[in-house]
Amino acid sequence: MSQKITASTLRIGKRYRAERVDDNYDAIVIGSGIGGLTSAALLSQMGQKVLVLEQHYTAGGFTHAYERNGYEWDVGVHYIGDMGRKSTGRGLFDYISGGKLEWAEMDPVYDRIILGDEQFDFVSGKENFKDSLKQQFPDEADAIDQYVELVLKTGKFMGNISQLKAMPNMMGKLMSLSSKNKLPDYALDTSYNVLKGLTDNEKLIAVLCGQWGDHGCPPKESTFLMHALIAGHYFNGGFYPVGGASKIAETIIPQIQASGGDVFTYADVEEILVHKNTAVGVKMVDGHCIYAPTVISNAGVVNTFSRLLPQAVSDKLGYAQKATALERSMSHVGMYIGLKGTAEELQLPKTNLWIYLDQHHDKNVAALRADPNAPLPLVYVSFPSAKDPDFQRRYPGRSTIEIVSGPCDYEQYRQWADKTWGKRGDDYEALKQDLSDRMLAALYKQMPHLEGKIDYSEVSTPLSTSHFCRYEHGQAYGLAHTKDRFEQDWLKPATKLPGLYLTGQDVVSCGVVGALMSGMIAAMSVVGLRGAGELLKKIKSGVVI
Ligand SMILES: Cc1cc2nc3c(=O)[nH]c(=O)nc-3n(C[C@H](O)[C@H](O)[C@H](O)COP(=O)(O)OP(=O)(O)OC[C@H]3O[C@@H](n4cnc5c(N)ncnc54)[C@H](O)[C@@H]3O)c2cc1C
């Protein structure tokens, strides 16, 4: 295995310097995740001049990609649903990217759930999905039909609830009383309990919950609502951005620049400036202050209310306590692998593998929480170079694999948190080596022909996520998607502080499309009811300025 490491070169956005910043922005967005970029692009389409400030060296948040040693990997974009048809998400992506973002469909089998020695395929298309499962569970045909209908019905509630989050307070409250907008009780029950109501077949339940890593809560902890959002999102298959994940930020930024705005990287915001009980701008880590009548935070609610907003303001409005009381989502370890040879030569599929020890998801997670040396309960494998039809043009004769495993306990890594990235010492490297061995063992069990083929690999830990995306415990999905979280009616774009808005995965849900939607409703909140109507019309017409 070659270990000579060459630097990462993929950089989207302009490097921040105080003197490069104008003094007449209409809005400032803290963070360039998909929620932040979406809000910025939509406000720009409404004629606003928007400044996006990103602390990392490249824009995109979890949608960024990086390059090292002649390979490129994405970080938080393995597959996105509903990009092959006229969906709200696809329409929004088309609009904010000026039609420049293209999508490649994965294999019809988008996810393969592996429980020990058995495997089950999730096939694109509602009927294909059901047929494939019915072949393996012939006695469960009714339960499978009912499951699919329940997933689709439940997912629809979230669309309505998201729209209500953009409404002015009183109107939103009144409309939430309508039965069409009220979540049924079962939606916030656990996925396991709801599925148990459909079938007693524990293996089928484990298979249907086989994407739990997409939101981070195993079946007895997750809400059925979140389960349904994810499962339904992929019923029409999985899609990958042509040219890799970095194309997302790269194609959106020109729309922000078209109205005079910009996206700066290495732009670390230290504080949200408040004057006369109103957010009026931000102070950068270098001390430079930038003013605008609207400040939108994409930094996550914990960062926003416990780090960025002055403590006294956050306490007075009750946000500091609320944000810190909520559970954080799981953190994870990742493995980024480079191989010589094309996807075809290496027989890399356009299907994600979800490798589980057996059907006992919750028990296996509990065992790992009790002992970090216990077998890894979830090893997820993605083959981005196989999914991206443009990869061979950029990296001829090369391929990549990504592995995600978890959940991890941040406490296990805290002792190295203050050490510099890349120089955390031999004990940290030994821990990463051990994780690498364990993840590769799971991969080789499924694909023994890959043994000896790896040219380069590296492991990320929750410290990497914390360093690059600023989640203090390296959490993958912001706030945990538990019942408690979905009951917080303050998780919406407009805050109690005039001028301050929220966007990103903590507002609606995690997932690229969840954060994309939050970006839309944040922009709608900023422009008000009449502006929101105009904005929606523009999005539907697809005409970009
Ligand atoms: C391993 C992994 C795999 C995933 N796979 C998928 C997938 O296959 N499909 C899918 O749909 N979703 C996936 N997701 C989830 C998805 O990527 C995220 O939910 C989504 O991208 C989050 O977007 P966001 O708008 O909340 O912003 P984030 O991506 O969280 O970005 C927030 C940004 O704010 C910046 N920031 C924070 N504080 C400051 C500050 N003080 N100053 C300046 N900038 C600041 C951060 O640096 C960061 O760039 C995955 C996530 C992970 C971790």
Coordinates of C-alpha atoms and ligand atoms in Angstrom, one line a residue:
M1 CA 0.0 0.0 0.0
S2 CA 1.5 3.3 -1.1
Q3 CA 1.7 5.8 1.8
K4 CA 3.2 8.9 0.2
I5 CA 0.4 11.5 0.8
T6 CA -0.1 14.4 -1.6
A7 CA -2.3 17.3 -0.6
S8 CA -6.0 17.8 -1.2
T9 CA -6.5 20.3 -4.1
L10 CA -10.3 20.4 -4.7
R11 CA -11.4 23.9 -3.6
I12 CA -14.8 25.5 -4.3
G13 CA -15.4 29.1 -3.3
K14 CA -13.1 32.1 -2.8
R15 CA -10.7 32.5 0.0
Y16 CA -11.8 35.0 2.6
R17 CA -9.9 38.2 3.2
A18 CA -11.5 41.1 5.1
E19 CA -10.7 43.5 2.3
R20 CA -12.5 41.2 -0.3
V21 CA -15.8 41.7 1.6
D22 CA -18.3 44.4 0.5
D23 CA -20.2 46.5 2.9
N24 CA -23.7 46.3 1.5
Y25 CA -25.1 42.8 1.7
D26 CA -28.8 42.1 2.1
A27 CA -28.1 38.8 3.9
I28 CA -25.3 36.9 5.5
V29 CA -25.3 33.1 5.6
I30 CA -23.1 31.3 8.1
G31 CA -22.0 28.0 6.6
S32 CA -22.1 26.7 3.1
G33 CA -23.9 23.4 3.6
I34 CA -26.7 22.6 1.2
G35 CA -29.2 24.4 3.4
G36 CA -27.1 27.6 3.4
L37 CA -26.3 27.5 -0.3
T38 CA -30.0 26.9 -1.1
S39 CA -31.2 29.9 1.0
A40 CA -28.5 32.1 -0.5
A41 CA -29.3 31.1 -4.1
L42 CA -33.0 31.6 -3.6
L43 CA -32.6 35.0 -2.0
S44 CA -30.2 35.9 -4.8
Q45 CA -32.9 35.0 -7.3
M46 CA -35.2 37.5 -5.4
G47 CA -32.6 40.1 -6.2
Q48 CA -30.8 40.1 -2.8
K49 CA -27.0 40.4 -2.5
V50 CA -26.0 37.5 -0.2
L51 CA -22.7 36.7 1.4
V52 CA -22.0 33.0 2.4
L53 CA -19.2 32.5 5.0
E54 CA -17.7 29.0 5.3
Q55 CA -14.9 28.2 7.8
H56 CA -13.6 25.2 5.8
Y57 CA -11.2 25.4 2.9
T58 CA -14.0 24.4 0.4
A59 CA -17.7 25.1 0.2
G60 CA -20.5 22.6 0.5
G61 CA -20.5 21.4 4.1
F62 CA -21.2 17.6 4.0
T63 CA -21.7 17.9 0.2
H64 CA -18.0 18.8 -0.3
A65 CA -15.5 16.5 -1.9
Y66 CA -11.8 16.3 -1.4
E67 CA -8.9 15.0 -3.4
R68 CA -5.8 13.2 -2.2
N69 CA -3.1 11.1 -3.8
G70 CA -4.8 11.2 -7.1
Y71 CA -8.2 10.1 -5.8
E72 CA -11.4 12.1 -5.0
W73 CA -14.0 11.2 -2.4
D74 CA -17.3 12.7 -1.3
V75 CA -18.1 13.0 2.4
G76 CA -21.8 13.0 2.9
V77 CA -23.4 12.4 -0.5
H78 CA -23.6 8.7 -1.3
Y79 CA -27.0 8.7 -3.0
I80 CA -29.9 11.0 -3.3
G81 CA -33.5 9.9 -4.0
D82 CA -36.1 11.2 -6.4
M83 CA -33.8 13.0 -8.8
G84 CA -35.0 11.1 -11.9
R85 CA -38.5 12.5 -12.0
K86 CA -40.3 15.8 -11.5
S87 CA -40.1 16.0 -7.7
T88 CA -39.9 19.1 -5.5
G89 CA -36.3 18.3 -4.7
R90 CA -35.3 17.8 -8.3
G91 CA -37.1 21.0 -9.3
L92 CA -35.3 23.0 -6.6
F93 CA -31.9 21.6 -7.5
D94 CA -32.6 22.4 -11.2
Y95 CA -33.5 25.9 -10.2
I96 CA -30.7 26.8 -7.9
S97 CA -28.0 25.2 -10.1
G98 CA -29.4 27.0 -13.2
G99 CA -30.0 23.5 -14.7
K100 CA -26.3 22.7 -14.6
L101 CA -26.4 19.9 -12.0
E102 CA -26.8 16.6 -13.6
W103 CA -27.7 13.2 -12.0
A104 CA -26.7 9.7 -12.8
E105 CA -29.0 6.8 -11.8
M106 CA -27.5 4.0 -9.8
D107 CA -28.2 0.3 -10.4
P108 CA -31.9 -0.6 -10.1
V109 CA -30.8 -2.4 -6.9
Y110 CA -29.8 0.8 -5.0
D111 CA -29.3 -0.8 -1.6
R112 CA -28.4 -4.3 -0.7
I113 CA -29.1 -5.2 3.0
I114 CA -26.8 -8.0 4.2
L115 CA -27.7 -9.7 7.5
G116 CA -24.9 -12.1 8.3
D117 CA -24.9 -14.6 5.4
E118 CA -28.2 -13.5 3.8
Q119 CA -28.8 -10.6 1.5
F120 CA -31.9 -8.6 0.4
D121 CA -32.2 -6.1 -2.4
F122 CA -34.1 -2.8 -2.4
V123 CA -35.1 -2.4 -6.1
S124 CA -36.1 0.9 -7.7
G125 CA -39.8 1.4 -8.3
K126 CA -42.5 0.8 -5.7
E127 CA -43.8 -2.4 -7.4
N128 CA -40.3 -3.8 -8.0
F129 CA -39.4 -3.0 -4.4
K130 CA -42.4 -5.0 -3.1
D131 CA -41.9 -7.8 -5.6
S132 CA -38.3 -8.3 -4.7
L133 CA -39.1 -8.5 -1.0
K134 CA -42.1 -10.8 -1.5
Q135 CA -39.9 -13.3 -3.3
Q136 CA -37.8 -13.6 -0.2
F137 CA -40.7 -13.3 2.3
P138 CA -43.6 -15.0 0.4
D139 CA -45.8 -15.3 3.5
E140 CA -45.5 -11.6 4.2
A141 CA -47.0 -10.2 1.0
D142 CA -49.8 -8.3 2.8
A143 CA -47.4 -6.8 5.4
I144 CA -45.1 -5.6 2.6
D145 CA -48.0 -4.0 0.7
Q146 CA -49.2 -2.3 3.9
Y147 CA -45.7 -1.2 4.8
V148 CA -45.1 0.6 1.5
E149 CA -48.5 2.4 1.6
L150 CA -47.8 3.5 5.3
V151 CA -44.3 4.8 4.3
L152 CA -45.8 6.9 1.5
K153 CA -48.7 8.2 3.6
T154 CA -46.4 9.2 6.5
G155 CA -43.8 10.9 4.4
K156 CA -46.5 13.2 3.0
F157 CA -47.1 14.7 6.5
M158 CA -43.5 16.0 6.6
G159 CA -44.0 18.0 3.4
N160 CA -46.9 19.8 4.9
I161 CA -45.2 20.3 8.3
S162 CA -42.1 21.8 6.5
Q163 CA -44.3 24.3 4.7
L164 CA -45.9 25.3 8.0
K165 CA -42.5 26.0 9.4
A166 CA -42.2 28.9 6.9
M167 CA -45.5 30.5 8.0
P168 CA -45.7 33.5 10.3
N169 CA -46.3 32.3 13.9
M170 CA -50.0 32.6 14.4
M171 CA -50.9 31.4 10.9
G172 CA -48.6 28.4 11.2
K173 CA -50.1 27.5 14.6
L174 CA -53.7 27.7 13.2
M175 CA -52.9 25.7 10.1
S176 CA -51.1 23.0 12.2
L177 CA -54.5 22.2 13.8
S178 CA -55.9 20.9 10.5
S179 CA -55.9 17.1 10.5
K180 CA -54.1 17.1 7.1
N181 CA -51.1 18.8 8.9
K182 CA -51.3 16.9 12.3
L183 CA -48.9 14.1 12.7
P184 CA -50.7 10.8 13.6
D185 CA -49.4 9.4 16.9
Y186 CA -47.8 6.3 15.3
A187 CA -45.5 8.6 13.3
L188 CA -43.4 9.4 16.4
D189 CA -43.5 5.9 17.7
T190 CA -40.4 3.8 17.1
S191 CA -39.9 2.2 13.7
Y192 CA -39.7 -1.1 15.4
N193 CA -43.1 -0.8 17.2
V194 CA -44.8 0.4 14.0
L195 CA -43.4 -2.4 11.9
K196 CA -44.2 -4.9 14.7
G197 CA -47.8 -3.8 14.2
L198 CA -47.6 -5.0 10.6
T199 CA -45.7 -8.2 11.0
D200 CA -44.1 -10.6 13.6
N201 CA -41.4 -11.5 11.2
E202 CA -38.3 -10.1 13.0
K203 CA -36.1 -10.7 10.0
L204 CA -38.4 -8.7 7.7
I205 CA -38.4 -5.9 10.2
A206 CA -34.6 -5.9 10.3
V207 CA -34.5 -5.8 6.5
L208 CA -36.9 -3.0 6.2
C209 CA -34.9 -1.1 8.8
G210 CA -31.7 -1.8 6.9
Q211 CA -31.2 1.9 6.0
W212 CA -31.1 3.1 9.6
G213 CA -27.6 4.4 9.1
D214 CA -29.1 7.0 6.8
H215 CA -30.6 8.8 9.8
G216 CA -28.5 7.3 12.6
C217 CA -31.0 5.7 15.0
P218 CA -31.4 1.9 15.2
P219 CA -35.0 0.6 14.9
K220 CA -35.9 0.7 18.6
E221 CA -34.7 4.4 18.9
S222 CA -35.8 5.9 15.6
T223 CA -39.1 7.5 14.9
F224 CA -41.2 5.9 12.1
L225 CA -41.6 9.3 10.6
M226 CA -37.8 9.5 9.9
H227 CA -37.8 5.9 8.8
A228 CA -40.6 6.7 6.3
L229 CA -38.9 9.8 5.0
I230 CA -35.7 7.9 4.2
A231 CA -37.4 4.7 2.9
G232 CA -39.9 6.6 0.7
H233 CA -37.2 9.0 -0.6
Y234 CA -35.4 6.1 -2.3
F235 CA -38.4 4.1 -3.6
N236 CA -37.7 5.6 -7.1
G237 CA -34.0 4.7 -6.9
G238 CA -30.8 6.3 -6.0
F239 CA -28.9 9.1 -7.9
Y240 CA -25.5 10.5 -7.8
P241 CA -24.3 13.9 -9.1
V242 CA -22.4 13.7 -12.4
G243 CA -18.9 14.9 -11.7
G244 CA -19.0 14.1 -8.0
A245 CA -20.5 15.8 -5.0
S246 CA -18.5 19.0 -5.4
K247 CA -20.6 19.8 -8.5
I248 CA -23.4 20.7 -6.1
A249 CA -21.7 23.8 -4.6
E250 CA -19.9 24.5 -7.9
T251 CA -23.1 24.8 -9.9
I252 CA -25.1 26.7 -7.2
I253 CA -22.5 29.4 -6.5
P254 CA -22.9 31.3 -9.9
Q255 CA -26.5 31.9 -9.0
I256 CA -25.4 33.6 -5.7
Q257 CA -22.8 35.6 -7.6
A258 CA -25.3 36.7 -10.2
S259 CA -26.9 39.2 -7.7
G260 CA -23.5 40.5 -6.5
G261 CA -23.1 38.0 -3.7
D262 CA -20.3 35.6 -3.0
V263 CA -19.2 32.5 -1.1
F264 CA -16.0 32.8 0.9
T265 CA -14.1 29.9 2.4
Y266 CA -11.6 30.0 5.3
A267 CA -14.2 32.5 6.6
D268 CA -14.7 31.6 10.3
V269 CA -17.6 33.4 12.0
E270 CA -17.0 34.0 15.7
E271 CA -20.2 35.7 16.8
I272 CA -23.6 36.9 15.6
L273 CA -23.8 40.6 16.3
V274 CA -26.9 41.8 18.1
H275 CA -28.0 45.4 18.5
K276 CA -31.2 46.6 20.1
N277 CA -32.6 43.0 20.3
T278 CA -32.0 42.4 16.6
A279 CA -29.3 40.4 14.7
V280 CA -27.4 42.9 12.6
G281 CA -24.4 41.0 11.3
V282 CA -21.4 38.9 12.2
K283 CA -18.0 39.2 13.7
M284 CA -15.3 37.1 12.0
V285 CA -12.5 35.3 14.0
D286 CA -10.1 38.0 12.6
G287 CA -12.2 40.7 14.3
H288 CA -13.7 42.1 11.1
C289 CA -17.4 42.9 11.4
I290 CA -19.8 42.5 8.5
Y291 CA -23.3 44.0 8.7
A292 CA -26.6 43.0 7.0
P293 CA -30.3 43.1 8.0
T294 CA -30.6 39.3 7.7
V295 CA -28.4 36.7 9.2
I296 CA -29.1 33.0 8.4
S297 CA -27.3 30.3 10.3
N298 CA -26.5 27.0 8.7
A299 CA -24.1 26.1 11.5
G300 CA -26.6 23.8 13.3
V301 CA -28.7 24.9 16.2
V302 CA -26.2 23.8 18.9
N303 CA -23.4 26.0 17.4
T304 CA -25.8 28.8 16.7
F305 CA -27.3 29.1 20.2
S306 CA -24.4 27.9 22.3
R307 CA -21.4 29.4 20.4
L308 CA -22.4 32.1 18.0
L309 CA -25.2 34.0 19.6
P310 CA -24.0 36.0 22.6
Q311 CA -24.7 33.9 25.7
A312 CA -26.9 36.5 27.4
V313 CA -29.1 36.8 24.3
S314 CA -29.3 33.0 23.8
D315 CA -30.2 32.5 27.6
K316 CA -32.8 35.3 27.6
L317 CA -34.6 33.8 24.6
G318 CA -34.4 30.3 26.1
Y319 CA -32.5 28.9 23.1
A320 CA -29.3 27.9 24.8
Q321 CA -31.0 25.5 27.2
K322 CA -33.3 24.1 24.5
A323 CA -30.5 23.4 22.0
T324 CA -28.1 21.8 24.4
A325 CA -30.9 19.6 26.0
L326 CA -31.6 17.9 22.7
E327 CA -29.7 14.7 21.9
R328 CA -27.1 14.8 19.2
S329 CA -27.1 12.3 16.3
M330 CA -24.6 9.5 16.0
S331 CA -21.0 10.1 15.1
H332 CA -19.2 7.8 12.7
V333 CA -15.9 6.6 11.3
G334 CA -15.2 6.7 7.6
M335 CA -12.8 5.0 5.3
Y336 CA -11.7 6.5 2.0
I337 CA -10.1 4.0 -0.4
G338 CA -8.3 4.4 -3.7
L339 CA -7.7 1.5 -6.1
K340 CA -5.9 1.2 -9.5
G341 CA -8.2 -0.1 -12.2
T342 CA -11.7 1.0 -13.4
A343 CA -14.9 0.1 -11.7
E344 CA -15.6 -2.5 -14.4
E345 CA -12.2 -4.1 -14.0
L346 CA -12.6 -4.2 -10.2
Q347 CA -16.3 -5.3 -10.5
L348 CA -17.4 -2.4 -8.3
P349 CA -21.3 -2.1 -8.3
K350 CA -23.5 0.9 -8.4
T351 CA -25.3 -0.6 -5.4
N352 CA -24.7 0.4 -1.7
L353 CA -23.9 -2.5 0.6
W354 CA -25.3 -2.3 4.2
I355 CA -23.4 -5.0 6.0
Y356 CA -24.8 -6.1 9.4
L357 CA -23.7 -8.8 11.7
D358 CA -27.2 -10.3 11.8
Q359 CA -30.8 -9.1 12.2
H360 CA -30.3 -7.7 15.8
H361 CA -29.6 -4.0 15.0
D362 CA -30.4 -2.6 18.5
K363 CA -28.6 -5.4 20.4
N364 CA -25.4 -5.0 18.3
V365 CA -25.4 -1.2 18.7
A366 CA -25.8 -1.6 22.5
A367 CA -22.9 -4.0 22.5
L368 CA -20.6 -1.5 20.7
R369 CA -21.7 1.3 23.0
A370 CA -20.7 -0.9 26.0
D371 CA -17.4 -1.9 24.5
P372 CA -15.8 -0.1 21.5
N373 CA -14.0 -3.3 20.6
A374 CA -17.2 -5.2 20.1
P375 CA -17.9 -6.2 16.4
L376 CA -19.0 -3.2 14.2
P377 CA -22.8 -3.3 14.1
L378 CA -23.0 -1.5 10.7
V379 CA -20.5 -1.3 7.9
Y380 CA -21.9 0.7 4.9
V381 CA -20.0 0.5 1.6
S382 CA -20.4 2.9 -1.3
F383 CA -18.7 2.9 -4.7
P384 CA -18.7 6.5 -5.9
S385 CA -16.4 6.1 -8.9
A386 CA -18.8 3.4 -10.2
K387 CA -21.8 5.8 -9.8
D388 CA -20.2 8.8 -11.4
P389 CA -20.1 8.5 -15.2
D390 CA -17.6 11.4 -15.3
F391 CA -15.1 9.8 -12.9
Q392 CA -12.9 8.0 -15.6
R393 CA -12.4 11.2 -17.5
R394 CA -11.0 12.9 -14.3
Y395 CA -9.2 9.9 -12.9
P396 CA -8.4 7.5 -15.7
G397 CA -7.8 3.9 -14.6
R398 CA -8.7 4.6 -11.0
S399 CA -11.6 3.8 -8.6
T400 CA -12.8 4.6 -5.2
I401 CA -14.7 3.0 -2.3
E402 CA -16.1 4.7 0.8
I403 CA -17.0 3.0 4.0
V404 CA -19.0 4.4 6.9
S405 CA -19.3 2.7 10.2
G406 CA -20.8 3.5 13.6
P407 CA -22.3 4.6 15.8
C408 CA -19.1 5.8 17.6
D409 CA -18.7 7.3 21.1
Y410 CA -17.1 10.7 20.8
E411 CA -15.7 10.3 24.3
Q412 CA -13.3 7.6 23.0
Y413 CA -11.7 10.3 20.7
R414 CA -11.9 13.3 23.0
Q415 CA -8.4 12.9 24.3
W416 CA -7.0 13.8 20.9
A417 CA -9.4 16.7 20.2
D418 CA -6.9 19.4 20.9
K419 CA -4.2 17.9 18.8
T420 CA -3.5 19.2 15.3
W421 CA -5.3 17.4 12.4
G422 CA -2.8 14.9 10.9
K423 CA -0.5 15.0 13.9
R424 CA -2.5 13.3 16.6
G425 CA 0.2 10.8 17.5
D426 CA 0.9 7.0 17.4
D427 CA -1.9 5.9 19.7
Y428 CA -4.5 7.7 17.5
E429 CA -3.0 6.2 14.4
A430 CA -3.1 2.7 16.0
L431 CA -6.8 3.1 16.8
K432 CA -7.4 4.1 13.2
Q433 CA -5.4 1.2 11.9
D434 CA -7.6 -1.1 14.0
L435 CA -10.8 0.4 12.6
S436 CA -9.4 0.2 9.1
D437 CA -8.7 -3.6 9.6
R438 CA -12.2 -4.2 10.9
M439 CA -13.9 -2.3 8.1
L440 CA -11.8 -4.0 5.5
A441 CA -12.5 -7.4 6.9
A442 CA -16.3 -6.7 6.4
L443 CA -15.6 -5.5 2.8
Y444 CA -13.4 -8.5 1.9
K445 CA -16.0 -10.9 3.2
Q446 CA -18.4 -9.6 0.6
M447 CA -15.8 -8.9 -2.1
P448 CA -12.8 -11.1 -1.6
H449 CA -11.4 -10.3 -5.0
L450 CA -10.5 -6.8 -3.7
E451 CA -7.9 -8.1 -1.3
G452 CA -4.5 -6.8 -2.2
K453 CA -5.9 -4.2 -4.7
I454 CA -5.9 -1.1 -2.4
D455 CA -3.5 1.6 -3.5
Y456 CA -4.3 4.2 -0.9
S457 CA -6.6 4.5 2.1
E458 CA -7.3 6.7 5.1
V459 CA -9.7 6.7 8.0
S460 CA -11.7 9.6 9.4
T461 CA -13.0 9.7 12.9
P462 CA -15.6 12.0 14.7
L463 CA -12.7 14.4 15.2
S464 CA -12.4 14.8 11.4
T465 CA -16.1 15.6 11.2
S466 CA -15.8 18.1 14.1
H467 CA -12.7 19.7 12.4
F468 CA -14.1 20.1 8.9
C469 CA -17.8 20.6 9.4
R470 CA -17.8 22.0 13.0
Y471 CA -20.1 19.5 14.7
E472 CA -18.7 19.5 18.3
H473 CA -19.1 15.8 18.8
G474 CA -18.5 14.9 15.2
Q475 CA -22.2 14.1 14.9
A476 CA -23.1 13.0 11.4
Y477 CA -26.7 14.3 11.2
G478 CA -26.9 17.3 13.6
L479 CA -29.6 16.7 16.2
A480 CA -30.7 13.1 16.7
H481 CA -33.9 12.3 14.9
T482 CA -35.8 11.2 18.0
K483 CA -39.4 11.8 19.1
D484 CA -38.2 14.7 21.3
R485 CA -36.6 16.5 18.3
F486 CA -39.8 16.3 16.2
E487 CA -41.8 17.8 19.1
Q488 CA -39.8 21.0 19.1
D489 CA -41.9 23.7 17.4
W490 CA -39.1 26.2 17.6
L491 CA -37.0 24.2 15.1
K492 CA -38.0 26.4 12.2
P493 CA -36.3 29.2 10.2
A494 CA -37.6 32.3 12.0
T495 CA -36.2 32.7 15.4
K496 CA -37.4 34.9 18.3
L497 CA -34.5 37.3 17.5
P498 CA -35.6 39.6 14.7
G499 CA -33.1 39.3 11.8
L500 CA -31.9 35.8 12.7
Y501 CA -33.0 32.7 10.8
L502 CA -32.0 29.0 10.8
T503 CA -31.4 26.7 7.8
G504 CA -29.9 23.2 7.5
Q505 CA -30.5 19.7 8.7
D506 CA -31.7 20.7 12.2
V507 CA -34.7 22.6 10.8
V508 CA -36.6 19.8 8.9
S509 CA -34.4 16.7 8.8
C510 CA -31.0 15.4 7.8
G511 CA -30.3 14.2 4.3
V512 CA -29.3 16.4 1.4
V513 CA -32.9 16.9 0.4
G514 CA -34.0 17.5 4.0
A515 CA -31.4 20.3 4.2
L516 CA -32.3 21.5 0.7
M517 CA -36.0 21.9 1.9
S518 CA -34.9 23.8 5.0
G519 CA -33.0 26.2 2.7
M520 CA -36.2 26.8 0.7
I521 CA -38.4 27.5 3.7
A522 CA -35.7 29.7 5.3
A523 CA -35.7 31.8 2.1
M524 CA -39.5 31.9 2.2
S525 CA -39.5 33.1 5.8
V526 CA -37.0 35.8 5.0
V527 CA -39.0 37.2 2.1
G528 CA -42.4 37.0 3.9
L529 CA -45.7 35.6 2.6
R530 CA -46.0 37.6 -0.6
G531 CA -42.4 37.1 -1.5
A532 CA -42.7 33.4 -0.7
G533 CA -45.5 33.1 -3.3
E534 CA -43.4 34.9 -5.9
L535 CA -40.4 32.7 -5.0
L536 CA -42.5 29.5 -5.4
K537 CA -43.7 30.7 -8.8
K538 CA -40.2 31.3 -9.9
I539 CA -39.0 27.9 -8.7
K540 CA -41.9 26.2 -10.6
S541 CA -41.2 28.2 -13.7
G542 CA -37.6 27.1 -13.5
V543 CA -36.5 30.5 -15.0
V544 CA -33.2 31.7 -13.5
I545 CA -32.1 35.3 -13.7
Ligands
LIG1 C1 -21.1 10.1 6.4 C2 -22.3 10.8 5.9 C3 -23.0 10.3 4.8 C4 -24.1 10.9 4.3 N1 -24.7 10.3 3.2 C5 -25.8 11.0 2.7 C6 -26.4 10.5 1.5 O1 -26.0 9.5 0.9 N2 -27.5 11.1 1.1 C7 -28.1 12.1 1.7 O2 -29.1 12.7 1.2 N3 -27.5 12.6 2.8 C8 -26.4 12.1 3.3 N4 -25.8 12.6 4.5 C9 -26.5 13.7 5.2 C10 -26.3 15.0 4.5 O3 -25.0 15.1 3.9 C11 -26.5 16.2 5.4 O4 -27.7 16.0 6.2 C12 -26.6 17.6 4.8 O5 -25.6 17.7 3.8 C13 -26.4 18.7 5.8 O6 -26.6 19.9 5.2 P1 -26.6 21.3 6.1 O7 -27.3 22.3 5.2 O8 -27.3 21.0 7.4 O9 -25.2 21.7 6.3 P2 -23.8 21.0 6.7 O10 -23.4 20.2 5.6 O11 -23.9 20.5 8.1 O12 -22.8 22.3 6.7 C14 -22.8 23.3 7.7 C15 -21.6 24.2 7.4 O13 -21.5 25.2 8.3 C16 -20.1 25.5 8.5 N5 -19.9 26.3 9.7 C17 -20.2 25.9 11.0 N6 -19.9 26.8 11.9 C18 -19.3 27.8 11.1 C19 -18.8 29.1 11.5 N7 -18.7 29.5 12.8 N8 -18.3 29.9 10.5 C20 -18.4 29.5 9.2 N9 -18.9 28.3 8.8 C21 -19.4 27.5 9.8 C22 -19.4 24.1 8.5 O14 -18.1 24.2 8.3 C23 -20.2 23.4 7.4 O15 -19.6 23.5 6.2 C24 -24.6 12.0 5.0 C25 -24.0 12.6 6.0 C26 -22.8 12.0 6.5 C27 -22.1 12.6 7.7

